[in-house]
């Protein structure tokens, strides 16, 4: 699937997966996450008042669903 974004009079072609990554990273940043890229990995960190937390699969699924929501990008 090809996505076209119009900026002024130029067109930019972008792969769908690249756009999804951008949306995901944008939403995570807006939710207060810090993101670092090391080689091919993205590292997400967020301050949790000094608490150590273990993330359950349900939290990780929620994190993914919330940050893959492209409507947040369009509404900001």
mmCIF file of N, CA and C in Angstrom:
data_model
loop_
_atom_site.group_PDB
_atom_site.id
_atom_site.type_symbol
_atom_site.label_atom_id
_atom_site.label_comp_id
_atom_site.label_asym_id
_atom_site.label_seq_id
_atom_site.Cartn_x
_atom_site.Cartn_y
_atom_site.Cartn_z
ATOM 1 N N UNK A 1 0.847 -1.179 0.000
ATOM 2 C CA UNK A 1 0.000 0.000 0.000
ATOM 3 C C UNK A 1 0.887 1.235 0.000
ATOM 4 N N UNK A 2 0.591 2.161 -0.864
ATOM 5 C CA UNK A 2 1.359 3.392 -0.957
ATOM 6 C C UNK A 2 0.563 4.533 -0.356
ATOM 7 N N UNK A 3 1.226 5.343 0.421
ATOM 8 C CA UNK A 3 0.602 6.482 1.076
ATOM 9 C C UNK A 3 1.174 7.742 0.473
ATOM 10 N N UNK A 4 0.325 8.696 0.129
ATOM 11 C CA UNK A 4 0.804 9.966 -0.393
ATOM 12 C C UNK A 4 0.413 11.076 0.558
ATOM 13 N N UNK A 5 1.390 11.891 0.900
ATOM 14 C CA UNK A 5 1.166 13.037 1.769
ATOM 15 C C UNK A 5 1.508 14.271 0.965
ATOM 16 N N UNK A 6 0.606 15.228 0.917
ATOM 17 C CA UNK A 6 0.854 16.428 0.130
ATOM 18 C C UNK A 6 1.364 17.550 1.022
ATOM 19 N N UNK A 7 2.525 18.068 0.691
ATOM 20 C CA UNK A 7 3.104 19.221 1.356
ATOM 21 C C UNK A 7 3.278 20.295 0.297
ATOM 22 N N UNK A 8 2.516 21.355 0.425
ATOM 23 C CA UNK A 8 2.475 22.412 -0.576
ATOM 24 C C UNK A 8 2.196 21.772 -1.923
ATOM 25 N N UNK A 9 3.139 21.874 -2.867
ATOM 26 C CA UNK A 9 2.870 21.314 -4.187
ATOM 27 C C UNK A 9 3.686 20.068 -4.471
ATOM 28 N N UNK A 10 4.430 19.592 -3.502
ATOM 29 C CA UNK A 10 5.244 18.387 -3.678
ATOM 30 C C UNK A 10 4.519 17.187 -3.089
ATOM 31 N N UNK A 11 4.772 16.036 -3.651
ATOM 32 C CA UNK A 11 4.197 14.794 -3.131
ATOM 33 C C UNK A 11 5.315 13.937 -2.572
ATOM 34 N N UNK A 12 5.056 13.328 -1.435
ATOM 35 C CA UNK A 12 6.017 12.428 -0.812
ATOM 36 C C UNK A 12 5.399 11.039 -0.808
ATOM 37 N N UNK A 13 6.128 10.068 -1.308
ATOM 38 C CA UNK A 13 5.657 8.688 -1.279
ATOM 39 C C UNK A 13 6.318 7.988 -0.102
ATOM 40 N N UNK A 14 5.515 7.212 0.610
ATOM 41 C CA UNK A 14 6.017 6.567 1.816
ATOM 42 C C UNK A 14 5.400 5.180 1.924
ATOM 43 N N UNK A 15 6.203 4.224 2.338
ATOM 44 C CA UNK A 15 5.696 2.878 2.578
ATOM 45 C C UNK A 15 4.755 2.906 3.779
ATOM 46 N N UNK A 16 3.739 2.068 3.766
ATOM 47 C CA UNK A 16 2.758 2.019 4.841
ATOM 48 C C UNK A 16 3.409 1.704 6.190
ATOM 49 N N UNK A 17 4.352 0.762 6.209
ATOM 50 C CA UNK A 17 4.990 0.385 7.478
ATOM 51 C C UNK A 17 5.787 1.554 8.048
ATOM 52 N N UNK A 18 6.410 2.342 7.189
ATOM 53 C CA UNK A 18 7.165 3.508 7.650
ATOM 54 C C UNK A 18 6.219 4.532 8.279
ATOM 55 N N UNK A 19 5.065 4.736 7.661
ATOM 56 C CA UNK A 19 4.071 5.660 8.201
ATOM 57 C C UNK A 19 3.556 5.160 9.552
ATOM 58 N N UNK A 20 3.294 3.857 9.670
ATOM 59 C CA UNK A 20 2.819 3.292 10.931
ATOM 60 C C UNK A 20 3.848 3.467 12.039
ATOM 61 N N UNK A 21 5.130 3.299 11.719
ATOM 62 C CA UNK A 21 6.182 3.523 12.715
ATOM 63 C C UNK A 21 6.179 4.976 13.169
ATOM 64 N N UNK A 22 6.035 5.900 12.218
ATOM 65 C CA UNK A 22 6.021 7.321 12.564
ATOM 66 C C UNK A 22 4.850 7.647 13.478
ATOM 67 N N UNK A 23 3.681 7.114 13.173
ATOM 68 C CA UNK A 23 2.499 7.344 14.004
ATOM 69 C C UNK A 23 2.729 6.782 15.402
ATOM 70 N N UNK A 24 3.249 5.562 15.474
ATOM 71 C CA UNK A 24 3.502 4.914 16.760
ATOM 72 C C UNK A 24 4.461 5.745 17.607
ATOM 73 N N UNK A 25 5.575 6.182 17.023
ATOM 74 C CA UNK A 25 6.566 6.967 17.755
ATOM 75 C C UNK A 25 6.006 8.323 18.164
ATOM 76 N N UNK A 26 5.254 8.965 17.280
ATOM 77 C CA UNK A 26 4.629 10.256 17.580
ATOM 78 C C UNK A 26 3.690 10.139 18.779
ATOM 79 N N UNK A 27 2.842 9.127 18.765
ATOM 80 C CA UNK A 27 1.888 8.938 19.861
ATOM 81 C C UNK A 27 2.595 8.613 21.174
ATOM 82 N N UNK A 28 3.619 7.784 21.122
ATOM 83 C CA UNK A 28 4.358 7.440 22.343
ATOM 84 C C UNK A 28 5.021 8.685 22.935
ATOM 85 N N UNK A 29 5.608 9.529 22.095
ATOM 86 C CA UNK A 29 6.214 10.773 22.583
ATOM 87 C C UNK A 29 5.172 11.666 23.242
ATOM 88 N N UNK A 30 3.997 11.763 22.632
ATOM 89 C CA UNK A 30 2.928 12.595 23.196
ATOM 90 C C UNK A 30 2.370 12.039 24.499
ATOM 91 N N UNK A 31 2.569 10.758 24.749
ATOM 92 C CA UNK A 31 2.130 10.143 26.002
ATOM 93 C C UNK A 31 3.206 10.226 27.082
ATOM 94 N N UNK A 32 4.328 10.900 26.786
ATOM 95 C CA UNK A 32 5.361 11.104 27.791
ATOM 96 C C UNK A 32 6.512 10.120 27.762
ATOM 97 N N UNK A 33 6.561 9.252 26.771
ATOM 98 C CA UNK A 33 7.647 8.289 26.667
ATOM 99 C C UNK A 33 8.875 8.952 26.051
ATOM 100 N N UNK A 34 10.050 8.531 26.492
ATOM 101 C CA UNK A 34 11.312 8.899 25.847
ATOM 102 C C UNK A 34 11.691 7.733 24.951
ATOM 103 N N UNK A 35 12.218 8.048 23.778
ATOM 104 C CA UNK A 35 12.543 6.993 22.821
ATOM 105 C C UNK A 35 13.982 7.167 22.358
ATOM 106 N N UNK A 36 14.720 6.075 22.409
ATOM 107 C CA UNK A 36 16.079 6.047 21.873
ATOM 108 C C UNK A 36 16.157 4.925 20.856
ATOM 109 N N UNK A 37 16.934 5.154 19.803
ATOM 110 C CA UNK A 37 17.143 4.094 18.820
ATOM 111 C C UNK A 37 18.586 3.628 18.930
ATOM 112 N N UNK A 38 18.749 2.342 19.112
ATOM 113 C CA UNK A 38 20.072 1.713 19.150
ATOM 114 C C UNK A 38 20.093 0.607 18.110
ATOM 115 N N UNK A 39 20.869 0.829 17.083
ATOM 116 C CA UNK A 39 20.937 -0.081 15.930
ATOM 117 C C UNK A 39 19.532 -0.257 15.367
ATOM 118 N N UNK A 40 18.983 -1.449 15.419
ATOM 119 C CA UNK A 40 17.650 -1.699 14.862
ATOM 120 C C UNK A 40 16.561 -1.749 15.919
ATOM 121 N N UNK A 41 16.864 -1.315 17.147
ATOM 122 C CA UNK A 41 15.898 -1.398 18.241
ATOM 123 C C UNK A 41 15.505 -0.016 18.738
ATOM 124 N N UNK A 42 14.259 0.097 19.151
ATOM 125 C CA UNK A 42 13.776 1.309 19.804
ATOM 126 C C UNK A 42 13.615 1.000 21.288
ATOM 127 N N UNK A 43 14.117 1.896 22.132
ATOM 128 C CA UNK A 43 14.028 1.706 23.578
ATOM 129 C C UNK A 43 13.110 2.781 24.139
ATOM 130 N N UNK A 44 12.026 2.346 24.781
ATOM 131 C CA UNK A 44 11.025 3.251 25.339
ATOM 132 C C UNK A 44 11.210 3.320 26.849
ATOM 133 N N UNK A 45 11.284 4.528 27.393
ATOM 134 C CA UNK A 45 11.375 4.696 28.841
ATOM 135 C C UNK A 45 10.398 5.782 29.275
ATOM 136 N N UNK A 46 9.886 5.608 30.488
ATOM 137 C CA UNK A 46 8.967 6.594 31.053
ATOM 138 C C UNK A 46 9.147 6.569 32.561
ATOM 139 N N UNK A 47 9.234 7.729 33.171
ATOM 140 C CA UNK A 47 9.397 7.789 34.622
ATOM 141 C C UNK A 47 8.122 7.301 35.296
ATOM 142 N N UNK A 48 8.298 6.437 36.269
ATOM 143 C CA UNK A 48 7.170 5.865 37.014
ATOM 144 C C UNK A 48 7.356 6.126 38.500
ATOM 145 N N UNK A 49 7.704 7.352 38.844
ATOM 146 C CA UNK A 49 7.875 7.761 40.240
ATOM 147 C C UNK A 49 8.858 6.866 40.986
ATOM 148 N N UNK A 50 9.912 6.425 40.318
ATOM 149 C CA UNK A 50 10.942 5.616 40.955
ATOM 150 C C UNK A 50 10.538 4.191 41.259
ATOM 151 N N UNK A 51 9.367 3.773 40.822
ATOM 152 C CA UNK A 51 8.896 2.418 41.096
ATOM 153 C C UNK A 51 9.428 1.462 40.037
ATOM 154 N N UNK A 52 9.679 0.241 40.446
ATOM 155 C CA UNK A 52 10.014 -0.812 39.502
ATOM 156 C C UNK A 52 8.711 -1.475 39.093
ATOM 157 N N UNK A 53 8.522 -1.630 37.797
ATOM 158 C CA UNK A 53 7.269 -2.220 37.333
ATOM 159 C C UNK A 53 7.541 -3.384 36.401
ATOM 160 N N UNK A 54 6.666 -4.340 36.458
ATOM 161 C CA UNK A 54 6.688 -5.461 35.530
ATOM 162 C C UNK A 54 5.463 -5.303 34.649
ATOM 163 N N UNK A 55 5.697 -5.300 33.353
ATOM 164 C CA UNK A 55 4.597 -5.067 32.432
ATOM 165 C C UNK A 55 3.994 -6.389 31.971
ATOM 166 N N UNK A 56 2.717 -6.535 32.189
ATOM 167 C CA UNK A 56 1.990 -7.723 31.776
ATOM 168 C C UNK A 56 1.660 -7.628 30.295
ATOM 169 N N UNK A 57 1.339 -8.762 29.694
ATOM 170 C CA UNK A 57 0.960 -8.771 28.290
ATOM 171 C C UNK A 57 -0.211 -7.833 28.024
ATOM 172 N N UNK A 58 -1.146 -7.750 28.965
ATOM 173 C CA UNK A 58 -2.310 -6.878 28.766
ATOM 174 C C UNK A 58 -1.883 -5.415 28.676
ATOM 175 N N UNK A 59 -0.889 -5.009 29.484
ATOM 176 C CA UNK A 59 -0.394 -3.633 29.414
ATOM 177 C C UNK A 59 0.311 -3.392 28.081
ATOM 178 N N UNK A 60 1.125 -4.357 27.668
ATOM 179 C CA UNK A 60 1.839 -4.195 26.404
ATOM 180 C C UNK A 60 0.869 -4.108 25.235
ATOM 181 N N UNK A 61 -0.198 -4.888 25.260
ATOM 182 C CA UNK A 61 -1.205 -4.809 24.197
ATOM 183 C C UNK A 61 -1.879 -3.444 24.210
ATOM 184 N N UNK A 62 -2.186 -2.943 25.393
ATOM 185 C CA UNK A 62 -2.795 -1.622 25.521
ATOM 186 C C UNK A 62 -1.845 -0.541 25.010
ATOM 187 N N UNK A 63 -0.568 -0.636 25.353
ATOM 188 C CA UNK A 63 0.448 0.308 24.890
ATOM 189 C C UNK A 63 0.499 0.326 23.363
ATOM 190 N N UNK A 64 0.508 -0.854 22.763
ATOM 191 C CA UNK A 64 0.557 -0.937 21.305
ATOM 192 C C UNK A 64 -0.697 -0.360 20.667
ATOM 193 N N UNK A 65 -1.869 -0.722 21.191
ATOM 194 C CA UNK A 65 -3.123 -0.215 20.623
ATOM 195 C C UNK A 65 -3.211 1.303 20.725
ATOM 196 N N UNK A 66 -2.858 1.848 21.876
ATOM 197 C CA UNK A 66 -2.936 3.297 22.071
ATOM 198 C C UNK A 66 -1.996 4.048 21.148
ATOM 199 N N UNK A 67 -0.827 3.515 20.926
ATOM 200 C CA UNK A 67 0.168 4.241 20.157
ATOM 201 C C UNK A 67 0.114 3.974 18.659
ATOM 202 N N UNK A 68 -0.658 2.993 18.229
ATOM 203 C CA UNK A 68 -0.858 2.772 16.800
ATOM 204 C C UNK A 68 -2.085 3.517 16.282
ATOM 205 N N UNK A 69 -2.760 4.261 17.128
ATOM 206 C CA UNK A 69 -3.978 4.980 16.754
ATOM 207 C C UNK A 69 -3.633 6.206 15.908
ATOM 208 N N UNK A 70 -3.878 6.129 14.601
ATOM 209 C CA UNK A 70 -3.506 7.229 13.704
ATOM 210 C C UNK A 70 -4.411 8.446 13.860
ATOM 211 N N UNK A 71 -5.570 8.311 14.495
ATOM 212 C CA UNK A 71 -6.439 9.483 14.672
ATOM 213 C C UNK A 71 -5.805 10.501 15.602
ATOM 214 N N UNK A 72 -4.956 10.052 16.530
ATOM 215 C CA UNK A 72 -4.262 10.989 17.420
ATOM 216 C C UNK A 72 -3.358 11.918 16.623
ATOM 217 N N UNK A 73 -2.733 11.392 15.593
ATOM 218 C CA UNK A 73 -1.863 12.197 14.744
ATOM 219 C C UNK A 73 -2.678 13.236 13.990
ATOM 220 N N UNK A 74 -3.809 12.838 13.487
ATOM 221 C CA UNK A 74 -4.641 13.740 12.691
ATOM 222 C C UNK A 74 -5.309 14.812 13.534
ATOM 223 N N UNK A 75 -5.573 14.518 14.807
ATOM 224 C CA UNK A 75 -6.270 15.466 15.673
ATOM 225 C C UNK A 75 -5.340 16.437 16.382
ATOM 226 N N UNK A 76 -4.040 16.198 16.326
ATOM 227 C CA UNK A 76 -3.126 17.089 17.057
ATOM 228 C C UNK A 76 -2.666 18.265 16.221
#
